[in-house]
Coordinates of C-alpha atoms in Angstrom, one line a residue:
Chain A
M224 CA -33.9 -38.1 151.3
A225 CA -33.3 -41.7 151.7
E226 CA -34.2 -41.8 155.3
V227 CA -37.4 -40.2 154.6
E228 CA -38.2 -42.1 152.1
E229 CA -37.5 -45.4 154.3
T230 CA -39.7 -44.1 157.4
L231 CA -42.6 -43.5 154.8
K232 CA -42.4 -47.0 153.8
R233 CA -42.1 -48.4 157.3
I234 CA -45.0 -46.3 158.2
Q235 CA -47.1 -47.8 155.7
T236 CA -46.1 -51.2 156.8
Q237 CA -47.0 -50.6 160.4
K238 CA -49.9 -52.6 161.8
G239 CA -53.2 -51.2 161.4
V240 CA -52.1 -48.1 159.3
V241 CA -54.7 -47.4 156.3
G242 CA -53.0 -44.5 154.5
V243 CA -50.6 -41.8 154.8
I244 CA -50.9 -38.5 153.0
V245 CA -48.5 -35.5 153.1
I246 CA -50.0 -32.1 151.9
N247 CA -47.8 -28.8 151.3
S248 CA -49.2 -25.6 152.3
E249 CA -51.5 -24.8 149.8
G250 CA -53.8 -28.1 150.4
M251 CA -52.2 -30.0 147.5
P252 CA -51.6 -34.0 148.4
I253 CA -48.2 -34.5 147.3
R254 CA -48.1 -37.8 148.9
S255 CA -50.9 -40.5 149.4
T256 CA -51.4 -44.1 149.7
M257 CA -54.9 -43.9 149.3
D258 CA -57.3 -43.0 146.5
N259 CA -57.5 -39.8 144.7
N260 CA -61.1 -38.9 146.6
T261 CA -60.4 -40.2 149.8
T262 CA -57.1 -38.4 149.5
V263 CA -58.6 -34.9 148.8
Q264 CA -61.4 -35.2 151.3
Y265 CA -58.8 -36.2 154.2
A266 CA -56.9 -33.2 153.3
S267 CA -59.3 -30.5 153.4
L268 CA -60.8 -31.5 156.4
M269 CA -57.8 -32.1 158.0
Q270 CA -56.2 -28.8 156.8
Q271 CA -59.3 -26.7 158.1
L272 CA -59.3 -28.9 161.5
A273 CA -55.5 -28.3 162.3
A274 CA -55.8 -24.1 161.3
K275 CA -58.7 -24.0 163.6
A276 CA -56.8 -26.3 166.5
R277 CA -53.9 -23.8 165.9
S278 CA -55.7 -20.7 166.3
A279 CA -57.2 -21.8 169.4
V280 CA -53.9 -22.8 170.9
R281 CA -52.3 -19.6 169.9
D282 CA -55.7 -17.3 170.7
V283 CA -54.7 -18.3 174.4
D284 CA -51.2 -18.1 174.2
P285 CA -49.7 -16.6 171.3
Q286 CA -46.3 -17.8 172.2
N287 CA -47.3 -21.5 172.3
D288 CA -47.9 -23.5 169.0
L289 CA -49.8 -26.3 168.2
T290 CA -47.2 -29.7 167.5
F291 CA -49.6 -32.6 167.1
L292 CA -53.3 -33.5 166.7
R293 CA -54.6 -36.5 167.4
I294 CA -58.4 -37.4 166.9
R295 CA -59.4 -40.7 168.0
S296 CA -62.5 -42.0 166.9
R297 CA -64.3 -45.3 167.1
K298 CA -62.9 -47.1 163.9
N299 CA -59.5 -45.5 163.4
E300 CA -57.3 -42.9 164.6
I301 CA -56.2 -40.0 162.5
L302 CA -52.8 -38.5 163.5
V303 CA -52.2 -34.9 162.0
A304 CA -48.8 -33.7 162.2
P305 CA -48.9 -30.2 161.5
E306 CA -45.6 -27.7 160.0
K307 CA -45.0 -24.6 158.6
D308 CA -45.1 -25.7 155.1
Y309 CA -46.5 -29.3 154.8
L310 CA -48.9 -31.3 156.7
L311 CA -48.6 -34.9 157.3
I312 CA -52.0 -37.1 158.2
V313 CA -51.8 -40.9 159.1
I314 CA -54.4 -42.6 159.6
Q315 CA -54.7 -45.9 161.5
N316 CA -56.9 -48.5 162.5
T317 CA -56.9 -49.1 166.1
N318 CA -59.2 -52.2 166.5
E319 CA -57.9 -55.2 164.5
Chain B
M1472 CA -49.9 11.4 126.4
R1473 CA -49.7 15.3 125.4
R1474 CA -49.8 17.6 128.3
Q1475 CA -53.0 19.6 127.6
N1476 CA -52.8 23.3 128.1
L1477 CA -56.1 23.6 130.2
K1478 CA -56.2 27.0 129.9
G1479 CA -57.0 29.5 127.0
R1480 CA -58.2 26.6 124.9
K1481 CA -61.2 26.6 122.4
L1482 CA -63.9 24.3 123.5
S1483 CA -66.7 23.7 121.8
Q1484 CA -69.9 22.7 123.8
L1485 CA -72.5 20.3 123.1
G1486 CA -75.8 21.6 123.6
C1487 CA -75.1 23.0 126.8
P1488 CA -78.1 24.8 128.0
Q1489 CA -77.5 28.6 127.5
R1490 CA -80.1 30.9 128.9
K1491 CA -78.1 33.8 127.2
A1492 CA -78.2 33.7 123.8
S1493 CA -74.2 33.7 122.9
N1494 CA -72.2 31.5 120.1
T1495 CA -71.6 27.9 121.1
S1496 CA -67.6 27.6 120.6
G1497 CA -66.6 30.5 122.7
S1498 CA -63.9 30.7 125.0
F1499 CA -63.8 28.7 128.1
R1500 CA -66.7 29.2 130.2
K1501 CA -67.9 29.2 133.0
V1502 CA -71.0 28.3 133.7
V1503 CA -73.5 28.4 137.2
S1504 CA -75.7 25.9 136.2
H1505 CA -77.3 22.9 137.5
F1506 CA -75.9 19.4 136.9
M1507 CA -76.9 18.6 133.1
L1508 CA -80.4 18.6 133.8
Q1509 CA -83.6 19.5 132.7
G1510 CA -83.8 21.0 129.3
P1511 CA -85.0 24.7 129.2
V1512 CA -88.8 23.7 129.7
D1513 CA -90.3 26.8 128.0
R1514 CA -88.5 26.1 124.7
M1515 CA -89.8 22.8 124.4
T1516 CA -93.3 23.6 123.9
G1517 CA -93.3 26.5 121.4
S1518 CA -90.4 25.8 119.5
Q1519 CA -90.2 23.5 116.8
F1520 CA -87.4 21.5 115.6
H1521 CA -85.3 23.7 113.0
G1522 CA -82.8 21.5 111.7
L1523 CA -79.5 20.1 111.8
E1524 CA -76.1 22.4 111.8
Q1525 CA -72.8 21.6 111.9
A1526 CA -71.5 22.7 115.0
P1527 CA -68.9 25.6 113.9
G1528 CA -65.3 24.9 114.5
S1529 CA -65.5 21.3 114.9
N1530 CA -63.8 19.3 112.0
C1531 CA -63.7 16.2 113.6
N1532 CA -64.4 12.7 112.3
R1533 CA -67.9 12.9 113.5
P1534 CA -70.0 16.1 112.8
A1535 CA -70.8 17.6 115.6
I1536 CA -75.0 18.0 115.3
V1537 CA -76.6 21.1 117.3
V1538 CA -80.3 21.3 117.0
Y1539 CA -81.7 25.0 116.6
D1540 CA -85.2 25.8 117.2
D1541 CA -87.1 29.1 115.0
K1542 CA -85.4 31.1 117.3
K1543 CA -82.1 30.2 116.7
R1544 CA -80.9 29.3 120.0
D1545 CA -79.4 25.9 120.9
V1546 CA -81.9 23.3 122.1
T1547 CA -79.4 20.2 121.1
P1548 CA -80.4 17.5 123.6
R1549 CA -77.5 16.6 126.0
P1550 CA -76.2 13.3 127.0
L1551 CA -76.8 11.4 129.5
Y1552 CA -73.2 10.5 130.5
I1553 CA -70.8 12.6 130.4
Q1554 CA -67.2 11.7 131.3
N1555 CA -64.8 13.6 133.6
P1556 CA -61.8 14.5 132.3
G1557 CA -59.6 13.1 134.7
D1558 CA -60.7 9.4 132.9
M1559 CA -59.6 10.6 129.9
S1560 CA -56.0 10.2 130.7
R1561 CA -57.0 6.5 132.1
C1562 CA -58.7 5.3 128.9
A1563 CA -56.7 2.7 126.9
G1564 CA -55.3 4.7 123.8
H1565 CA -57.4 7.3 124.4
H1566 CA -56.0 10.2 122.7
F1567 CA -57.0 14.0 121.7
D1568 CA -58.1 14.9 118.1
S1569 CA -54.9 15.8 116.9
T1570 CA -57.0 18.9 115.2
G1571 CA -56.2 20.6 118.6
T1572 CA -60.0 21.5 118.9
T1573 CA -60.9 18.9 121.5
P1574 CA -62.1 19.9 124.2
I1575 CA -61.4 19.4 127.9
D1576 CA -63.9 20.3 129.8
L1577 CA -63.3 20.4 134.0
C1578 CA -66.1 18.6 135.4
T1579 CA -65.0 17.8 138.7
L1580 CA -61.3 17.4 140.3
G1581 CA -59.7 14.7 138.4
S1582 CA -61.1 11.7 140.5
A1583 CA -59.7 8.2 139.5
Q1584 CA -62.5 6.6 138.6
H1585 CA -63.1 3.4 136.8
T1586 CA -64.5 4.5 133.6
T1587 CA -67.5 3.0 132.7
D1588 CA -68.2 1.1 129.4
S1589 CA -70.1 2.9 126.5
F1590 CA -73.3 4.2 127.5
S1591 CA -76.6 4.5 125.5
S1592 CA -77.2 8.1 124.2
S1593 CA -79.6 10.1 125.5
I1594 CA -81.9 11.4 122.6
L1595 CA -82.3 11.4 119.1
F1596 CA -79.5 13.0 117.6
S1597 CA -76.7 13.3 120.3
R1598 CA -73.9 11.0 119.6
S1599 CA -73.0 8.5 121.2
F1600 CA -69.8 8.7 123.6
R1601 CA -67.4 5.7 122.9
R1602 CA -64.1 5.1 124.0
S1603 CA -62.1 4.1 121.2
S1604 CA -58.9 5.0 120.5
S1605 CA -59.7 6.7 117.3
S1606 CA -62.7 8.4 118.2
S1607 CA -62.1 11.6 120.0
S1608 CA -65.3 12.7 122.1
H1609 CA -66.3 15.7 123.3
H1610 CA -67.4 16.6 126.7
S1611 CA -69.1 19.7 128.4
I1612 CA -69.4 21.4 131.1
T1613 CA -71.5 19.8 133.6
S1614 CA -71.0 21.0 136.7
M1615 CA -70.9 24.4 138.0
I1616 CA -67.4 25.7 138.9
T1617 CA -67.3 28.8 140.5
E1618 CA -64.5 31.2 139.7
A1619 CA -62.5 30.5 142.6
A1620 CA -62.4 26.8 142.1
D1621 CA -61.2 26.8 138.9
A1622 CA -57.6 27.6 139.3
E1623 CA -57.6 24.6 142.0
I1624 CA -59.3 22.0 139.4
L1625 CA -56.6 23.2 136.6
Q1626 CA -53.8 22.8 139.3
G1627 CA -55.1 19.3 140.4
I1628 CA -55.6 18.2 137.0
E1629 CA -52.4 19.3 135.9
H1630 CA -50.7 17.5 139.2
E1631 CA -52.7 14.6 137.8
K1632 CA -51.3 14.4 134.6
Q1633 CA -47.7 15.0 135.9
V1634 CA -48.2 12.2 138.8
Q1635 CA -49.8 9.8 135.7
E1636 CA -47.5 9.9 132.8
H1637 CA -47.7 6.5 131.8
P1638 CA -51.3 5.9 133.2
F1639 CA -51.4 2.3 131.9
L1640 CA -47.9 0.8 132.6
P1641 CA -47.5 2.6 136.5
D1642 CA -43.9 1.7 137.4
P1643 CA -44.8 -0.5 140.4
E1644 CA -41.6 0.6 142.1
K1645 CA -41.9 4.2 142.1
L1646 CA -43.6 6.3 145.0
V1647 CA -46.1 8.1 143.6
S1648 CA -47.4 11.0 146.0
V1649 CA -51.1 12.1 145.4
V1650 CA -51.9 15.6 146.9
L1651 CA -55.6 15.8 148.2
C1652 CA -56.8 18.9 148.7
E1653 CA -60.0 20.2 149.8
S1654 CA -62.0 22.2 147.3
E1655 CA -64.2 25.2 148.3
T1656 CA -67.4 24.3 150.0
F1657 CA -70.3 24.2 147.2
T1658 CA -73.7 24.8 148.0
L1659 CA -76.2 22.8 146.3
I1660 CA -79.1 23.3 148.0
D1661 CA -80.0 25.8 150.6
I1662 CA -83.7 25.3 152.0
P1663 CA -84.1 27.1 155.8
A1664 CA -85.4 25.4 158.3
V1665 CA -89.3 26.2 158.6
S1666 CA -89.3 25.6 162.2
V1667 CA -87.3 27.3 165.2
S1668 CA -86.0 26.1 168.0
E1669 CA -87.3 26.9 171.4
Q1670 CA -84.3 28.3 172.5
A1671 CA -83.6 30.4 169.2
P1672 CA -83.8 34.0 170.1
E1673 CA -86.3 34.8 167.8
A1674 CA -88.7 31.9 169.2
S1675 CA -90.6 34.3 171.4
A1676 CA -91.3 36.6 168.1
V1677 CA -91.7 33.4 166.2
C1678 CA -94.7 32.0 169.0
E1679 CA -96.2 35.4 168.5
Q1680 CA -96.8 35.4 164.9
N1681 CA -98.3 31.8 165.6
Q1682 CA -100.6 33.0 167.8
Q1683 CA -101.5 36.5 165.7
Y1684 CA -102.1 33.9 162.9
I1685 CA -104.6 31.1 164.8
D1686 CA -106.2 34.3 166.0
L1687 CA -106.6 35.2 162.5
C1688 CA -108.0 32.1 161.4
Q1689 CA -110.5 32.1 164.1
K1690 CA -111.8 34.9 163.5
R1691 CA -111.7 35.1 159.7
E1692 CA -115.0 33.1 159.3
G1693 CA -117.3 36.2 160.3
C1694 CA -115.1 38.7 159.8
N1695 CA -115.1 40.9 156.4
C1696 CA -112.1 41.6 155.8
Y1697 CA -111.0 38.3 154.1
D1698 CA -112.8 37.1 151.0
D1699 CA -112.0 33.8 149.3
G1700 CA -111.2 34.3 145.9
T1701 CA -109.5 31.5 143.4
A1702 CA -106.8 31.8 140.9
Q1703 CA -105.6 29.7 138.0
T1704 CA -101.9 28.8 137.9
F1705 CA -100.0 27.4 134.7
C1706 CA -99.9 24.0 134.5
H1707 CA -96.0 23.7 132.3
A1708 CA -95.3 20.3 130.6
Q1709 CA -93.2 18.1 132.5
K1710 CA -90.5 16.3 131.3
N1711 CA -88.3 13.4 132.3
K1712 CA -85.0 13.4 132.4
D1713 CA -82.8 10.2 133.2
V1714 CA -79.2 10.8 134.4
Q1715 CA -76.7 8.0 134.3
S1716 CA -73.3 8.1 136.1
E1717 CA -70.9 5.8 136.6
H1718 CA -70.9 2.7 138.4
V1719 CA -69.9 3.2 142.1
T1720 CA -67.5 0.2 142.8
T1721 CA -67.4 -1.1 146.0
T1722 CA -65.3 -3.8 147.4
E1723 CA -65.6 -5.5 150.6
K1724 CA -62.7 -6.6 152.9
G1725 CA -62.7 -8.7 156.0
V1726 CA -60.1 -9.6 157.9
E1727 CA -60.4 -12.2 161.4
C1728 CA -58.0 -10.3 163.3
T1729 CA -56.8 -12.9 166.0
A1730 CA -54.6 -12.4 169.3
W1731 CA -52.1 -14.4 167.3
D1732 CA -52.1 -12.5 164.4
L1733 CA -51.3 -9.3 166.3
H1734 CA -48.6 -11.0 168.0
D1735 CA -47.1 -12.4 164.9
S1736 CA -47.0 -8.7 163.3
F1737 CA -45.7 -7.2 166.0
Q1738 CA -42.8 -10.1 166.1
S1739 CA -42.3 -9.5 163.0
S1740 CA -42.0 -5.7 163.1
I1741 CA -39.6 -5.5 165.4
E1742 CA -37.2 -8.0 164.0
K1743 CA -34.0 -5.9 162.7
E1744 CA -31.7 -9.0 161.4
P1745 CA -32.9 -11.4 159.3
K1746 CA -32.8 -15.2 160.3
H1747 CA -30.6 -17.6 160.2
V1748 CA -32.2 -21.0 159.1
A1749 CA -29.5 -23.8 160.4
S1750 CA -30.1 -26.6 157.7
H1751 CA -29.8 -30.1 158.7
T1752 CA -26.6 -31.8 156.6
A1753 CA -28.6 -34.7 156.0
L1754 CA -31.5 -33.7 154.6
T1755 CA -31.8 -30.1 153.0
S1756 CA -34.0 -30.7 150.0
F1757 CA -36.2 -33.2 149.0
V1758 CA -38.2 -34.0 146.2
L1759 CA -40.9 -35.5 146.2
P1760 CA -43.3 -37.1 143.1
C1761 CA -46.7 -36.5 143.4
Y1762 CA -49.2 -39.4 143.7
S1763 CA -47.4 -42.1 143.8
T1764 CA -50.3 -44.6 143.6
P1765 CA -51.7 -45.4 140.3
G1766 CA -54.5 -44.0 138.6
Q1767 CA -53.9 -40.5 139.2
D1768 CA -55.0 -37.8 137.3
S1769 CA -52.3 -35.8 135.4
R1770 CA -51.0 -34.1 138.7
S1771 CA -48.3 -36.5 138.8
G1772 CA -45.7 -34.1 136.5
I1773 CA -45.9 -31.8 139.3
M1774 CA -42.7 -32.0 141.4
E1775 CA -42.1 -30.5 144.8
E1776 CA -39.0 -29.6 146.1
F1777 CA -38.9 -28.0 149.9
S1778 CA -37.0 -28.8 152.7
L1779 CA -37.7 -31.2 155.0
E1780 CA -35.8 -31.3 158.0
N1781 CA -39.2 -31.4 160.0
L1782 CA -41.1 -33.9 158.1
W1783 CA -38.4 -36.4 158.9
S1784 CA -38.7 -36.0 162.7
S1785 CA -42.6 -35.7 162.4
L1786 CA -42.2 -39.4 160.4
R1787 CA -40.5 -41.0 163.2
M1788 CA -42.9 -39.6 165.7
V1789 CA -45.5 -40.5 163.9
E1790 CA -43.8 -43.9 163.4
R1791 CA -43.5 -43.9 167.5
M1792 CA -47.3 -43.3 167.7
L1793 CA -48.5 -45.8 165.5
A1794 CA -46.7 -48.6 167.7
T1795 CA -47.4 -47.3 171.0
N1796 CA -51.1 -47.4 169.7
E1797 CA -50.6 -51.4 169.1
L1798 CA -48.6 -51.8 172.1
Q1799 CA -50.8 -50.1 174.9
L1800 CA -51.9 -52.9 176.8
R1801 CA -48.3 -53.9 176.7
L1802 CA -46.8 -50.6 177.6
A1803 CA -49.2 -50.3 180.3
I1804 CA -48.1 -53.9 181.9
Y1805 CA -44.7 -52.4 181.0
R1806 CA -45.2 -49.4 183.1
Q1807 CA -47.4 -50.7 185.6
L1808 CA -50.2 -48.7 185.0
T1809 CA -53.9 -49.3 184.8
Y1810 CA -55.4 -50.1 181.6
Q1811 CA -58.7 -48.6 180.7
P1812 CA -59.6 -50.0 177.1
D1813 CA -62.1 -48.2 175.1
D1814 CA -65.6 -49.4 174.7
D1815 CA -64.9 -50.5 171.1
S1816 CA -61.7 -52.3 171.5
E1817 CA -60.9 -55.7 171.6
V1818 CA -58.2 -56.6 173.4
K1819 CA -59.2 -58.3 176.2
Q1820 CA -56.5 -60.8 177.4
Y1821 CA -53.0 -60.8 177.3
G1822 CA -50.4 -63.3 178.1
G1823 CA -51.5 -64.0 182.1
Y1824 CA -53.3 -60.5 182.3
E1825 CA -56.8 -60.2 181.8
V1826 CA -58.4 -57.2 181.2
T1827 CA -61.7 -56.5 182.3
P1828 CA -64.3 -53.8 181.7
K1829 CA -64.4 -50.3 183.5
D1830 CA -66.8 -50.9 185.6
S1831 CA -65.3 -53.4 187.7
R1832 CA -62.6 -52.4 190.0
S1833 CA -59.1 -53.5 189.0
S1834 CA -58.9 -53.6 185.0
T1835 CA -56.0 -56.2 185.0
Q1836 CA -55.5 -59.0 187.3
N1837 CA -53.1 -62.3 187.5
T1838 CA -56.1 -65.0 187.0
T1839 CA -54.2 -68.0 185.8
N1840 CA -51.0 -68.1 186.8
T1841 CA -49.9 -70.9 189.8
S1842 CA -46.4 -71.3 188.8
P1843 CA -43.5 -68.3 188.5
A1844 CA -43.8 -67.6 184.5
L1845 CA -42.5 -64.8 182.3
D1846 CA -44.8 -63.1 179.9
Q1847 CA -42.9 -61.6 176.8
L1848 CA -44.3 -58.1 176.3
W1849 CA -42.4 -57.5 173.0
V1850 CA -39.1 -58.3 171.2
Y1851 CA -36.8 -55.6 169.7
G1852 CA -35.6 -56.7 166.4
C1853 CA -35.8 -55.5 162.5
A1854 CA -34.7 -56.3 159.3
L1855 CA -31.1 -54.8 159.9
T1856 CA -30.7 -56.9 163.6
K1857 CA -31.7 -60.4 161.9
G1858 CA -29.5 -62.8 162.3
R1859 CA -27.0 -60.8 164.8
N1860 CA -25.6 -61.7 167.6
V1861 CA -26.3 -59.2 170.4
S1862 CA -23.0 -58.9 172.7
C1863 CA -24.0 -56.3 175.0
L1864 CA -26.6 -53.9 176.6
A1865 CA -27.0 -50.3 178.3
V1866 CA -29.7 -48.5 179.5
N1867 CA -29.9 -44.6 179.7
Q1868 CA -29.6 -43.7 182.9
A1869 CA -31.5 -40.0 182.0
N1870 CA -34.3 -42.0 180.1
K1871 CA -34.9 -45.3 181.0
D1872 CA -36.8 -45.8 177.9
I1873 CA -33.9 -45.9 176.0
L1874 CA -31.6 -49.0 175.6
A1875 CA -28.8 -49.4 173.5
V1876 CA -27.8 -52.6 171.9
G1877 CA -24.4 -53.9 170.6
Y1878 CA -24.3 -56.1 168.0
G1879 CA -21.2 -58.4 167.2
Q1880 CA -19.7 -61.8 167.1
F1881 CA -18.1 -63.8 170.0
D1882 CA -16.2 -66.3 167.8
F1883 CA -13.5 -64.2 165.9
Q1884 CA -13.4 -66.6 163.0
H1885 CA -16.2 -64.8 161.2
K1886 CA -15.3 -61.0 160.8
K1887 CA -18.5 -59.2 160.2
N1888 CA -19.5 -55.7 160.9
G1889 CA -20.6 -54.3 164.1
L1890 CA -23.7 -52.4 165.0
V1891 CA -25.0 -50.5 167.5
C1892 CA -29.1 -49.8 168.0
C1893 CA -30.4 -47.5 170.3
W1894 CA -34.2 -49.0 170.8
T1895 CA -36.8 -47.3 172.4
V1896 CA -39.9 -48.7 174.6
K1897 CA -42.0 -47.0 172.4
N1898 CA -41.4 -48.4 168.9
P1899 CA -40.2 -52.0 169.0
T1900 CA -40.2 -52.1 165.3
W1901 CA -37.3 -50.0 164.3
P1902 CA -34.3 -48.4 166.2
E1903 CA -34.4 -45.0 167.1
R1904 CA -30.5 -45.0 166.0
V1905 CA -28.5 -47.2 164.0
Y1906 CA -24.6 -46.7 164.3
R1907 CA -22.5 -49.0 162.0
C1908 CA -18.7 -50.2 163.0
E1909 CA -15.9 -52.0 161.2
A1910 CA -15.8 -54.2 163.6
G1911 CA -18.2 -56.4 166.2
V1912 CA -19.2 -54.4 169.2
T1913 CA -18.2 -56.1 172.4
A1914 CA -18.6 -53.5 175.2
I1915 CA -21.1 -50.6 175.2
A1916 CA -21.6 -48.1 178.0
F1917 CA -23.8 -45.0 178.7
S1918 CA -22.2 -42.2 180.6
I1919 CA -23.7 -41.0 183.6
T1920 CA -23.1 -36.8 184.0
D1921 CA -23.6 -36.6 180.4
P1922 CA -26.2 -39.1 178.8
N1923 CA -26.0 -38.0 175.8
L1924 CA -22.5 -39.9 175.4
L1925 CA -22.1 -43.4 174.4
A1926 CA -18.7 -45.6 174.4
V1927 CA -18.5 -48.4 172.2
G1928 CA -15.8 -50.9 172.7
S1929 CA -15.1 -53.0 169.4
H1930 CA -13.8 -56.1 168.8
D1931 CA -10.4 -54.9 166.9
G1932 CA -9.6 -52.7 170.5
V1933 CA -11.1 -49.2 169.5
I1934 CA -13.0 -47.6 171.6
S1935 CA -15.3 -44.9 170.1
I1936 CA -17.9 -42.5 171.9
Y1937 CA -20.8 -41.5 170.1
N1938 CA -23.2 -38.7 170.4
V1939 CA -26.8 -40.1 170.7
R1940 CA -28.4 -36.7 169.7
N1941 CA -26.9 -37.1 166.1
V1942 CA -28.1 -39.4 163.9
A1943 CA -25.1 -39.6 161.6
D1944 CA -22.6 -42.5 161.9
I1945 CA -19.8 -40.6 162.6
P1946 CA -18.3 -41.0 166.3
L1947 CA -17.7 -38.0 168.3
L1948 CA -14.2 -39.5 169.6
S1949 CA -12.1 -42.6 168.6
T1950 CA -8.9 -44.2 169.6
R1951 CA -8.3 -45.3 166.1
E1952 CA -5.4 -43.1 165.6
L1953 CA -4.3 -43.1 168.9
P1954 CA -1.0 -44.5 170.1
G1955 CA -2.0 -45.8 173.2
R1956 CA -4.9 -47.7 171.8
H1957 CA -5.7 -51.2 172.6
M1958 CA -4.5 -53.6 170.6
S1959 CA -7.3 -56.7 171.4
T1960 CA -10.9 -56.7 172.0
I1961 CA -12.5 -54.3 174.4
W1962 CA -14.2 -56.6 176.8
D1963 CA -15.7 -54.0 179.2
L1964 CA -16.5 -50.0 179.5
C1965 CA -16.9 -48.5 182.1
W1966 CA -17.5 -44.7 183.2
V1967 CA -16.0 -43.6 186.1
D1968 CA -16.3 -40.7 188.3
T1969 CA -13.2 -38.5 189.2
E1970 CA -12.2 -35.8 191.3
R1971 CA -12.1 -32.4 189.9
G1972 CA -8.7 -31.9 188.7
A1973 CA -7.2 -28.5 188.2
D1974 CA -6.2 -29.6 185.2
L1975 CA -7.5 -26.9 182.5
D1976 CA -7.1 -29.3 179.4
R1977 CA -9.8 -31.5 180.4
V1978 CA -13.5 -31.0 179.7
D1979 CA -15.2 -30.6 183.1
L1980 CA -17.2 -33.9 182.7
N1981 CA -16.2 -35.4 185.9
E1982 CA -15.9 -38.7 184.5
D1983 CA -13.4 -40.9 183.0
L1984 CA -13.5 -43.9 181.0
V1985 CA -11.9 -47.1 182.2
S1986 CA -11.5 -49.8 179.5
V1987 CA -10.8 -53.6 180.1
S1988 CA -8.7 -55.4 177.1
G1989 CA -7.9 -58.8 176.0
D1990 CA -4.2 -57.2 175.8
G1991 CA -3.9 -57.3 179.5
R1992 CA -4.3 -53.5 180.1
V1993 CA -6.5 -51.5 181.8
T1994 CA -6.5 -48.2 180.8
K1995 CA -8.3 -44.8 182.0
W1996 CA -9.3 -42.2 179.1
M1997 CA -10.0 -38.8 179.5
I1998 CA -11.7 -36.5 177.4
L1999 CA -9.7 -33.4 176.6
K2000 CA -11.0 -30.2 175.8
N2001 CA -9.9 -30.1 172.0
L2002 CA -11.6 -33.5 172.1
G2003 CA -9.0 -35.4 172.2
F2004 CA -8.6 -38.7 174.1
N2005 CA -5.9 -39.3 176.5
G2006 CA -4.8 -42.6 177.7
E2007 CA -3.1 -43.0 181.1
F2008 CA -2.4 -46.6 181.8
L2009 CA -3.5 -48.2 185.0
M2010 CA -2.5 -51.5 185.4
C2011 CA -1.5 -54.4 184.0
F2012 CA -3.0 -58.3 183.8
S2013 CA -0.4 -60.8 183.3
T2014 CA -2.8 -64.0 182.2
I2015 CA -5.0 -63.5 179.5
I2016 CA -8.2 -65.7 179.7

């Protein structure tokens, strides 16, 4: 438990990290470093996107599965780690 | 709910139109009439409203009002809606009149329909049907039931009552068997067609008849056989009758069927044995408080507890990704790749390397160097290693990105804990593995045949072998307890190939560990199958530096 907390803290202090969100399987954010509105928005959007991506990957080959999703945009990069019972979202600002 | 003996009950009917003049409270009656429609038309015009009379035989709470016309015929208007007896069993708390005169009429086969709320009564004096627990209700026979179908219906309803003993508290575990059987075919309307197919056998006869009629019509003009005449028909008064039926509840159900959905269902159906989930001993459950940031709403009281073996690995992966995002240019230089920056990124120069935009041919050029120089790419360091002295390094043979670093003091006045860190190129901010040792680490070596094994020699002469797959601090093997261990500092360790011996006790590693220590001995260590260490003395130095 302590290792997870430690790692979370280290991630938050990495260069350019805007926020870290952990949401559970129902889409409710359980851990966030950003304000409520942004958190809820990111949570719902990323959950849908991860579900769609996973569906796409598995449609092509049902034995395959999505391990990571990375969205690079002009201003920042969103890293999404989908798992069975949670979803980890990290937003990093790539221009500094 | 009492079982109802349906046969031979005394029934009272409510205003059933009777073509035959007979009493109302009769025995169980089969009515072959149409479904609760049109009151007898001829009575409406000529009859008068005679008066209300109590329906004989009914002594329930509400008086049964029956209307007779002056010919003593029952013209009581019938209600719009008649409940099915099958629904009675579902009514909340609905029970029958205790006097025993409550009729049970058989309408259709006991359908499991959800009864609607009370409905408006039809005309004037008919009672409104209310589904309350105290009132009893009367039903009337409404549908056409033939002789043969009666028995079936009775059976069906009895069966249904047997099945629904407690309809409002169904036992979710109990398997309820429902028998669906087909009833006789009722013919509601039979209108024979007026046209005949050409291939029918009587087609020719029909054609002839048609032709004859056409000829007749044509000849009719001047023919004296036929004469026009008029006749008057009765124009009976029309009466509209509304019908109310139960609301047909529909539900829609949609399922998105994808290829992986089918695959998953198939997999789960063929799996017989239960899955055994091996839980990580370090992280079995983790409690995360909700909304650690201030100013959140009242959801902070919810604590979620779920097993997070994967969360930690995801977090570490994310950490590496974040670090590599920062390091992109430097990593590209390290790996000697050409680096193409994004249009929006602002990294243009690093050290002596200038990153030119995409449209030029080579993106990294060495521009300013005239004399040999070194550009520092990155530094491995963190809070753990601050102030420590690096004593030894080893690069993993299988994965050249991994660098094991041993931290230990060379001067022996200060006794400090030793530390072994496995760094990776992808993350210079925090090591992937941290192993703490009791004494300062002086020698370190990765095995070649099995790249997981890392041999660590420390200041107090103890050799430990770690498996870098494990995160825990515990070495796989250690010479601390062995009698042949070194007494002084291990200065160097080396993994040496050996020939395969016929010794079956040894692990088939093909490698032995040779150590040189400050006590002047060179020892060869072999790893036994029961995870033991065996030291074999090789040679001895006479002078110690």
